[in-house]
């Protein structure tokens, strides 16, 4: 049920650099019709570093690792592309469905295909008030089971960042700030919390990945790459407070919370959060490409 694009298969068989990319941002995170163009820009950012991009999605029951132009357009434009986490993937595949893969699903498929590096925007994590709702992203447990390097901009700032860091520690997921001692918070360069470790170059990340393999350590390595031009912190706090209040008033729950809050951010910041989102994903894709090349040497 997993099919690799010829370019991806050739790179993997030859020991080349490959970077996995999620498809949820294409189908559900970016507005149409810009989503298809931005998806190609993300792939181009990987290629510019000398690595092969492998965008992952489920199309008509087949998991595709690396998309053709037509397949990418289908993910970007079709209305039957569901949001699929790792638990959903086999059920959707068995039914011949189509879906965009989340961090959890993308990491799982990438590791199965032999891809060692994965770029995304921000991780999911522990939701605010999770002590009452038990709402926690499947990303965390998936990363504890998957030997992959995830380049991201930390945890989405709409979540409970300190609780998420605690869960990552408990689950044995390695976390390092890239070029920073502070843990980034998606739209914010500094979430207000320290990063457990710091790595300053693709070569250092590659060395950490080799050490993990030689030591037989389980779980992912999260490389948290801070945004260069963050959203205004005061604007962020005001919009977040209003969005959380609106979510409570409209009884938004579970998997609907994150897309609701992100949509409110895009509306209430005049598009500034969307521009930040695109910028951070492009930066992460480029860094992941550099890491993949360093790890392939």
mmCIF file of C-alpha atoms in Angstrom:
data_model
loop_
_atom_site.group_PDB
_atom_site.id
_atom_site.type_symbol
_atom_site.label_atom_id
_atom_site.label_comp_id
_atom_site.label_asym_id
_atom_site.label_seq_id
_atom_site.Cartn_x
_atom_site.Cartn_y
_atom_site.Cartn_z
ATOM 1 C CA UNK A 1 0.000 0.000 0.000
ATOM 2 C CA UNK A 2 3.073 2.272 0.014
ATOM 3 C CA UNK A 3 4.430 3.417 -3.345
ATOM 4 C CA UNK A 4 7.595 5.453 -3.685
ATOM 5 C CA UNK A 5 8.036 7.935 -6.515
ATOM 6 C CA UNK A 6 10.875 6.879 -8.830
ATOM 7 C CA UNK A 7 13.034 9.835 -7.780
ATOM 8 C CA UNK A 8 12.574 9.045 -4.086
ATOM 9 C CA UNK A 9 13.257 5.321 -4.569
ATOM 10 C CA UNK A 10 16.426 6.061 -6.544
ATOM 11 C CA UNK A 11 17.722 8.474 -3.919
ATOM 12 C CA UNK A 12 17.066 6.050 -1.063
ATOM 13 C CA UNK A 13 18.622 3.068 -2.838
ATOM 14 C CA UNK A 14 21.700 5.136 -3.613
ATOM 15 C CA UNK A 15 22.093 6.456 -0.067
ATOM 16 C CA UNK A 16 21.067 9.970 -1.104
ATOM 17 C CA UNK A 17 19.413 12.717 0.886
ATOM 18 C CA UNK A 18 15.613 12.634 1.121
ATOM 19 C CA UNK A 19 13.274 14.837 3.168
ATOM 20 C CA UNK A 20 9.717 13.771 4.006
ATOM 21 C CA UNK A 21 7.019 16.459 3.899
ATOM 22 C CA UNK A 22 3.511 16.301 5.317
ATOM 23 C CA UNK A 23 0.417 16.990 3.229
ATOM 24 C CA UNK A 24 -2.017 18.253 5.884
ATOM 25 C CA UNK A 25 -0.614 21.746 5.462
ATOM 26 C CA UNK A 26 -1.484 21.543 1.759
ATOM 27 C CA UNK A 27 -5.027 20.234 2.115
ATOM 28 C CA UNK A 28 -6.073 21.825 5.403
ATOM 29 C CA UNK A 29 -3.509 24.397 6.516
ATOM 30 C CA UNK A 30 -3.233 26.790 3.585
ATOM 31 C CA UNK A 31 -5.937 28.554 1.576
ATOM 32 C CA UNK A 32 -6.748 27.612 -1.998
ATOM 33 C CA UNK A 33 -5.473 28.195 -4.635
ATOM 34 C CA UNK A 34 -2.213 29.347 -3.037
ATOM 35 C CA UNK A 35 -1.729 26.003 -1.301
ATOM 36 C CA UNK A 36 -0.522 24.183 -4.435
ATOM 37 C CA UNK A 37 1.981 26.918 -5.254
ATOM 38 C CA UNK A 38 3.325 27.029 -1.703
ATOM 39 C CA UNK A 39 3.607 23.228 -1.621
ATOM 40 C CA UNK A 40 5.854 23.416 -4.678
ATOM 41 C CA UNK A 41 7.900 26.170 -3.018
ATOM 42 C CA UNK A 42 8.396 23.912 0.006
ATOM 43 C CA UNK A 43 9.625 21.109 -2.237
ATOM 44 C CA UNK A 44 11.881 23.573 -4.060
ATOM 45 C CA UNK A 45 13.410 24.672 -0.734
ATOM 46 C CA UNK A 46 14.450 21.058 -0.127
ATOM 47 C CA UNK A 47 15.864 20.663 -3.652
ATOM 48 C CA UNK A 48 17.924 23.849 -3.348
ATOM 49 C CA UNK A 49 19.898 22.166 -0.552
ATOM 50 C CA UNK A 50 20.664 19.093 -2.664
ATOM 51 C CA UNK A 51 18.012 16.757 -1.220
ATOM 52 C CA UNK A 52 14.957 15.079 -2.751
ATOM 53 C CA UNK A 53 11.531 16.087 -1.387
ATOM 54 C CA UNK A 54 9.044 13.312 -0.603
ATOM 55 C CA UNK A 55 5.612 14.766 0.088
ATOM 56 C CA UNK A 56 3.427 12.017 1.588
ATOM 57 C CA UNK A 57 -0.312 11.552 1.084
ATOM 58 C CA UNK A 58 -2.945 8.844 0.685
ATOM 59 C CA UNK A 59 -4.601 8.909 -2.745
ATOM 60 C CA UNK A 60 -7.381 6.460 -3.605
ATOM 61 C CA UNK A 61 -6.145 3.873 -1.110
ATOM 62 C CA UNK A 62 -2.429 4.081 -1.926
ATOM 63 C CA UNK A 63 0.116 5.844 0.257
ATOM 64 C CA UNK A 64 2.273 7.950 -2.018
ATOM 65 C CA UNK A 65 5.799 8.866 -0.932
ATOM 66 C CA UNK A 66 6.665 11.632 -3.354
ATOM 67 C CA UNK A 67 3.934 13.223 -5.435
ATOM 68 C CA UNK A 68 3.701 13.990 -9.134
ATOM 69 C CA UNK A 69 2.393 17.402 -10.190
ATOM 70 C CA UNK A 70 -1.047 15.918 -10.818
ATOM 71 C CA UNK A 71 -1.087 14.154 -7.435
ATOM 72 C CA UNK A 72 -0.023 17.309 -5.602
ATOM 73 C CA UNK A 73 -2.769 19.256 -7.351
ATOM 74 C CA UNK A 74 -5.270 16.580 -6.314
ATOM 75 C CA UNK A 75 -4.290 16.919 -2.646
ATOM 76 C CA UNK A 76 -4.536 20.693 -2.922
ATOM 77 C CA UNK A 77 -7.900 20.865 -4.692
ATOM 78 C CA UNK A 78 -10.037 17.793 -4.014
ATOM 79 C CA UNK A 79 -12.780 18.037 -1.389
ATOM 80 C CA UNK A 80 -12.551 14.348 -0.392
ATOM 81 C CA UNK A 81 -9.039 14.615 1.096
ATOM 82 C CA UNK A 82 -9.467 13.906 4.809
ATOM 83 C CA UNK A 83 -7.040 14.718 7.597
ATOM 84 C CA UNK A 84 -5.350 11.449 8.576
ATOM 85 C CA UNK A 85 -3.341 10.695 11.683
ATOM 86 C CA UNK A 86 -1.399 7.457 12.089
ATOM 87 C CA UNK A 87 -4.383 5.580 13.535
ATOM 88 C CA UNK A 88 -6.604 6.638 10.615
ATOM 89 C CA UNK A 89 -4.223 5.641 7.851
ATOM 90 C CA UNK A 90 -4.907 1.871 7.623
ATOM 91 C CA UNK A 91 -8.659 2.361 7.882
ATOM 92 C CA UNK A 92 -8.686 4.981 5.148
ATOM 93 C CA UNK A 93 -6.360 2.917 2.950
ATOM 94 C CA UNK A 94 -8.529 -0.180 3.299
ATOM 95 C CA UNK A 95 -11.535 1.813 2.117
ATOM 96 C CA UNK A 96 -9.698 3.230 -0.885
ATOM 97 C CA UNK A 97 -10.002 6.738 0.496
ATOM 98 C CA UNK A 98 -7.795 9.798 0.078
ATOM 99 C CA UNK A 99 -6.246 11.841 2.844
ATOM 100 C CA UNK A 100 -3.549 14.272 3.895
ATOM 101 C CA UNK A 101 -1.079 12.990 6.461
ATOM 102 C CA UNK A 102 -0.475 14.704 9.792
ATOM 103 C CA UNK A 103 2.887 14.782 11.570
ATOM 104 C CA UNK A 104 2.144 11.415 13.204
ATOM 105 C CA UNK A 105 1.139 9.702 9.949
ATOM 106 C CA UNK A 106 3.919 11.289 7.901
ATOM 107 C CA UNK A 107 6.609 10.321 10.410
ATOM 108 C CA UNK A 108 5.327 6.742 10.487
ATOM 109 C CA UNK A 109 5.255 6.341 6.707
ATOM 110 C CA UNK A 110 8.598 8.097 6.235
ATOM 111 C CA UNK A 111 10.313 5.780 8.698
ATOM 112 C CA UNK A 112 8.743 2.736 6.998
ATOM 113 C CA UNK A 113 10.134 3.975 3.691
ATOM 114 C CA UNK A 114 13.616 4.489 5.133
ATOM 115 C CA UNK A 115 13.557 8.307 5.212
ATOM 116 C CA UNK A 116 15.480 9.756 8.148
ATOM 117 C CA UNK A 117 14.551 13.456 8.026
ATOM 118 C CA UNK A 118 11.129 15.107 8.031
ATOM 119 C CA UNK A 119 10.206 18.806 7.836
ATOM 120 C CA UNK A 120 6.981 20.339 9.109
ATOM 121 C CA UNK A 121 5.669 23.590 10.583
ATOM 122 C CA UNK A 122 4.818 23.176 14.254
ATOM 123 C CA UNK A 123 4.252 20.030 16.294
ATOM 124 C CA UNK A 124 0.969 19.152 17.892
ATOM 125 C CA UNK A 125 1.027 18.651 21.619
ATOM 126 C CA UNK A 126 -0.881 18.909 24.871
ATOM 127 C CA UNK A 127 -3.893 21.213 24.566
ATOM 128 C CA UNK A 128 -4.701 23.860 27.131
ATOM 129 C CA UNK A 129 -7.019 22.520 29.859
ATOM 130 C CA UNK A 130 -5.961 18.967 28.937
ATOM 131 C CA UNK A 131 -6.235 18.064 32.620
ATOM 132 C CA UNK A 132 -9.996 18.166 32.030
ATOM 133 C CA UNK A 133 -10.302 17.152 28.386
ATOM 134 C CA UNK A 134 -7.355 14.710 28.048
ATOM 135 C CA UNK A 135 -6.802 16.314 24.661
ATOM 136 C CA UNK A 136 -3.299 15.522 23.444
ATOM 137 C CA UNK A 137 -2.013 15.259 19.889
ATOM 138 C CA UNK A 138 -1.144 11.831 18.536
ATOM 139 C CA UNK A 139 2.081 13.424 17.282
ATOM 140 C CA UNK A 140 3.728 12.956 20.682
ATOM 141 C CA UNK A 141 3.246 9.206 21.041
ATOM 142 C CA UNK A 142 4.022 8.666 17.351
ATOM 143 C CA UNK A 143 7.351 10.433 17.710
ATOM 144 C CA UNK A 144 8.211 8.315 20.743
ATOM 145 C CA UNK A 145 7.914 5.228 18.496
ATOM 146 C CA UNK A 146 9.557 6.559 15.340
ATOM 147 C CA UNK A 147 13.270 6.906 14.665
ATOM 148 C CA UNK A 148 13.267 10.086 12.592
ATOM 149 C CA UNK A 149 14.583 13.639 12.748
ATOM 150 C CA UNK A 150 11.746 16.176 12.743
ATOM 151 C CA UNK A 151 12.646 19.746 11.820
ATOM 152 C CA UNK A 152 9.920 22.083 13.075
ATOM 153 C CA UNK A 153 9.383 25.479 14.667
ATOM 154 C CA UNK A 154 8.658 23.993 18.057
ATOM 155 C CA UNK A 155 5.142 23.398 19.327
ATOM 156 C CA UNK A 156 2.178 25.369 18.030
ATOM 157 C CA UNK A 157 1.886 28.383 20.329
ATOM 158 C CA UNK A 158 -1.863 27.840 20.746
ATOM 159 C CA UNK A 159 -1.077 24.737 22.838
ATOM 160 C CA UNK A 160 0.220 24.167 26.366
ATOM 161 C CA UNK A 161 3.929 24.397 25.615
ATOM 162 C CA UNK A 162 5.392 23.478 29.036
ATOM 163 C CA UNK A 163 3.072 20.483 29.357
ATOM 164 C CA UNK A 164 4.079 19.368 25.864
ATOM 165 C CA UNK A 165 7.773 19.610 26.744
ATOM 166 C CA UNK A 166 7.136 17.516 29.849
ATOM 167 C CA UNK A 167 5.340 14.870 27.767
ATOM 168 C CA UNK A 168 8.153 14.780 25.203
ATOM 169 C CA UNK A 169 10.624 14.186 28.035
ATOM 170 C CA UNK A 170 8.476 11.420 29.538
ATOM 171 C CA UNK A 171 8.092 9.762 26.130
ATOM 172 C CA UNK A 172 11.838 9.831 25.511
ATOM 173 C CA UNK A 173 11.769 12.159 22.505
ATOM 174 C CA UNK A 174 14.998 14.122 22.052
ATOM 175 C CA UNK A 175 14.544 17.896 21.739
ATOM 176 C CA UNK A 176 17.140 20.464 20.685
ATOM 177 C CA UNK A 177 16.907 24.106 19.748
ATOM 178 C CA UNK A 178 18.641 24.915 16.476
ATOM 179 C CA UNK A 179 21.044 27.788 17.037
ATOM 180 C CA UNK A 180 19.171 28.769 20.193
ATOM 181 C CA UNK A 181 18.945 27.890 23.878
ATOM 182 C CA UNK A 182 15.238 28.763 23.878
ATOM 183 C CA UNK A 183 12.431 26.516 22.710
ATOM 184 C CA UNK A 184 10.526 28.173 19.843
ATOM 185 C CA UNK A 185 6.748 28.481 19.844
ATOM 186 C CA UNK A 186 5.688 28.376 16.195
ATOM 187 C CA UNK A 187 4.659 32.006 15.526
ATOM 188 C CA UNK A 188 7.034 33.070 18.323
ATOM 189 C CA UNK A 189 10.819 32.621 18.257
ATOM 190 C CA UNK A 190 10.789 32.021 22.018
ATOM 191 C CA UNK A 191 7.947 30.170 23.733
ATOM 192 C CA UNK A 192 9.209 31.340 27.108
ATOM 193 C CA UNK A 193 10.838 27.999 27.915
ATOM 194 C CA UNK A 194 14.399 26.709 27.550
ATOM 195 C CA UNK A 195 15.324 24.079 24.989
ATOM 196 C CA UNK A 196 16.730 20.925 26.637
ATOM 197 C CA UNK A 197 19.675 20.835 24.201
ATOM 198 C CA UNK A 198 21.205 23.031 21.515
ATOM 199 C CA UNK A 199 22.591 22.091 18.081
ATOM 200 C CA UNK A 200 24.233 24.711 15.883
ATOM 201 C CA UNK A 201 24.825 23.141 12.476
ATOM 202 C CA UNK A 202 23.528 20.414 10.145
ATOM 203 C CA UNK A 203 26.731 18.499 10.870
ATOM 204 C CA UNK A 204 25.975 18.519 14.607
ATOM 205 C CA UNK A 205 22.438 17.275 13.969
ATOM 206 C CA UNK A 206 23.773 14.524 11.704
ATOM 207 C CA UNK A 207 26.256 13.499 14.421
ATOM 208 C CA UNK A 208 23.416 13.301 16.952
ATOM 209 C CA UNK A 209 21.435 11.080 14.557
ATOM 210 C CA UNK A 210 24.397 8.751 14.080
ATOM 211 C CA UNK A 211 24.932 8.569 17.847
ATOM 212 C CA UNK A 212 21.265 7.728 18.366
ATOM 213 C CA UNK A 213 21.489 4.875 15.891
ATOM 214 C CA UNK A 214 24.732 3.487 17.323
ATOM 215 C CA UNK A 215 23.358 3.648 20.860
ATOM 216 C CA UNK A 216 20.081 2.017 19.833
ATOM 217 C CA UNK A 217 17.988 4.870 21.194
ATOM 218 C CA UNK A 218 14.289 4.813 20.362
ATOM 219 C CA UNK A 219 12.175 7.740 19.329
ATOM 220 C CA UNK A 220 12.560 10.862 17.264
ATOM 221 C CA UNK A 221 14.896 13.809 17.482
ATOM 222 C CA UNK A 222 13.015 17.119 17.344
ATOM 223 C CA UNK A 223 15.110 19.957 15.934
ATOM 224 C CA UNK A 224 13.292 23.171 16.851
ATOM 225 C CA UNK A 225 14.154 25.908 14.374
ATOM 226 C CA UNK A 226 13.030 29.395 15.514
ATOM 227 C CA UNK A 227 11.269 31.775 13.141
ATOM 228 C CA UNK A 228 13.495 34.672 12.040
ATOM 229 C CA UNK A 229 10.711 37.283 12.078
ATOM 230 C CA UNK A 230 8.177 36.337 14.717
ATOM 231 C CA UNK A 231 4.598 37.523 15.058
ATOM 232 C CA UNK A 232 4.236 40.511 17.367
ATOM 233 C CA UNK A 233 3.997 38.942 20.864
ATOM 234 C CA UNK A 234 1.320 41.371 22.108
ATOM 235 C CA UNK A 235 -0.821 40.740 19.023
ATOM 236 C CA UNK A 236 -0.288 37.006 19.485
ATOM 237 C CA UNK A 237 -1.482 37.043 23.107
ATOM 238 C CA UNK A 238 -4.535 39.169 22.347
ATOM 239 C CA UNK A 239 -5.661 37.070 19.381
ATOM 240 C CA UNK A 240 -4.985 33.813 21.228
ATOM 241 C CA UNK A 241 -7.104 34.896 24.202
ATOM 242 C CA UNK A 242 -9.976 35.933 21.945
ATOM 243 C CA UNK A 243 -9.720 32.743 19.866
ATOM 244 C CA UNK A 244 -9.743 30.491 22.948
ATOM 245 C CA UNK A 245 -12.795 32.316 24.279
ATOM 246 C CA UNK A 246 -14.548 31.916 20.917
ATOM 247 C CA UNK A 247 -13.710 28.209 20.804
ATOM 248 C CA UNK A 248 -15.244 27.748 24.254
ATOM 249 C CA UNK A 249 -18.346 29.724 23.357
ATOM 250 C CA UNK A 250 -18.884 27.676 20.188
ATOM 251 C CA UNK A 251 -18.098 24.367 21.956
ATOM 252 C CA UNK A 252 -15.238 23.541 19.583
ATOM 253 C CA UNK A 253 -13.555 20.338 20.760
ATOM 254 C CA UNK A 254 -11.009 17.647 19.914
ATOM 255 C CA UNK A 255 -9.387 17.650 16.514
ATOM 256 C CA UNK A 256 -11.418 20.715 15.485
ATOM 257 C CA UNK A 257 -9.722 23.002 18.012
ATOM 258 C CA UNK A 258 -6.387 23.541 16.235
ATOM 259 C CA UNK A 259 -7.785 24.394 12.768
ATOM 260 C CA UNK A 260 -10.374 26.679 14.423
ATOM 261 C CA UNK A 261 -7.726 28.591 16.376
ATOM 262 C CA UNK A 262 -5.351 28.849 13.411
ATOM 263 C CA UNK A 263 -8.166 30.142 11.193
ATOM 264 C CA UNK A 264 -8.982 32.801 13.789
ATOM 265 C CA UNK A 265 -5.310 33.798 13.866
ATOM 266 C CA UNK A 266 -5.263 34.203 10.099
ATOM 267 C CA UNK A 267 -8.398 36.350 10.214
ATOM 268 C CA UNK A 268 -7.536 38.493 13.222
ATOM 269 C CA UNK A 269 -3.902 39.218 12.312
ATOM 270 C CA UNK A 270 -4.705 40.430 8.804
ATOM 271 C CA UNK A 271 -2.836 37.511 7.265
ATOM 272 C CA UNK A 272 0.364 38.107 9.286
ATOM 273 C CA UNK A 273 0.127 34.683 10.949
ATOM 274 C CA UNK A 274 -0.386 32.991 7.576
ATOM 275 C CA UNK A 275 2.689 34.699 6.162
ATOM 276 C CA UNK A 276 4.650 33.637 9.246
ATOM 277 C CA UNK A 277 3.386 30.078 8.814
ATOM 278 C CA UNK A 278 4.582 29.924 5.205
ATOM 279 C CA UNK A 279 7.939 31.488 6.084
ATOM 280 C CA UNK A 280 8.652 29.061 8.911
ATOM 281 C CA UNK A 281 7.745 25.998 6.835
ATOM 282 C CA UNK A 282 10.071 27.114 4.035
ATOM 283 C CA UNK A 283 12.876 27.683 6.549
ATOM 284 C CA UNK A 284 12.318 24.259 8.081
ATOM 285 C CA UNK A 285 12.287 22.562 4.681
ATOM 286 C CA UNK A 286 15.604 24.198 3.776
ATOM 287 C CA UNK A 287 17.205 23.221 7.089
ATOM 288 C CA UNK A 288 15.891 19.661 6.764
ATOM 289 C CA UNK A 289 17.474 19.476 3.313
ATOM 290 C CA UNK A 290 20.818 20.549 4.758
ATOM 291 C CA UNK A 291 20.537 17.981 7.564
ATOM 292 C CA UNK A 292 19.586 15.205 5.149
ATOM 293 C CA UNK A 293 22.631 15.978 2.992
ATOM 294 C CA UNK A 294 24.916 16.035 6.056
ATOM 295 C CA UNK A 295 23.461 12.763 7.345
ATOM 296 C CA UNK A 296 23.899 11.067 3.955
ATOM 297 C CA UNK A 297 27.657 11.727 3.832
#
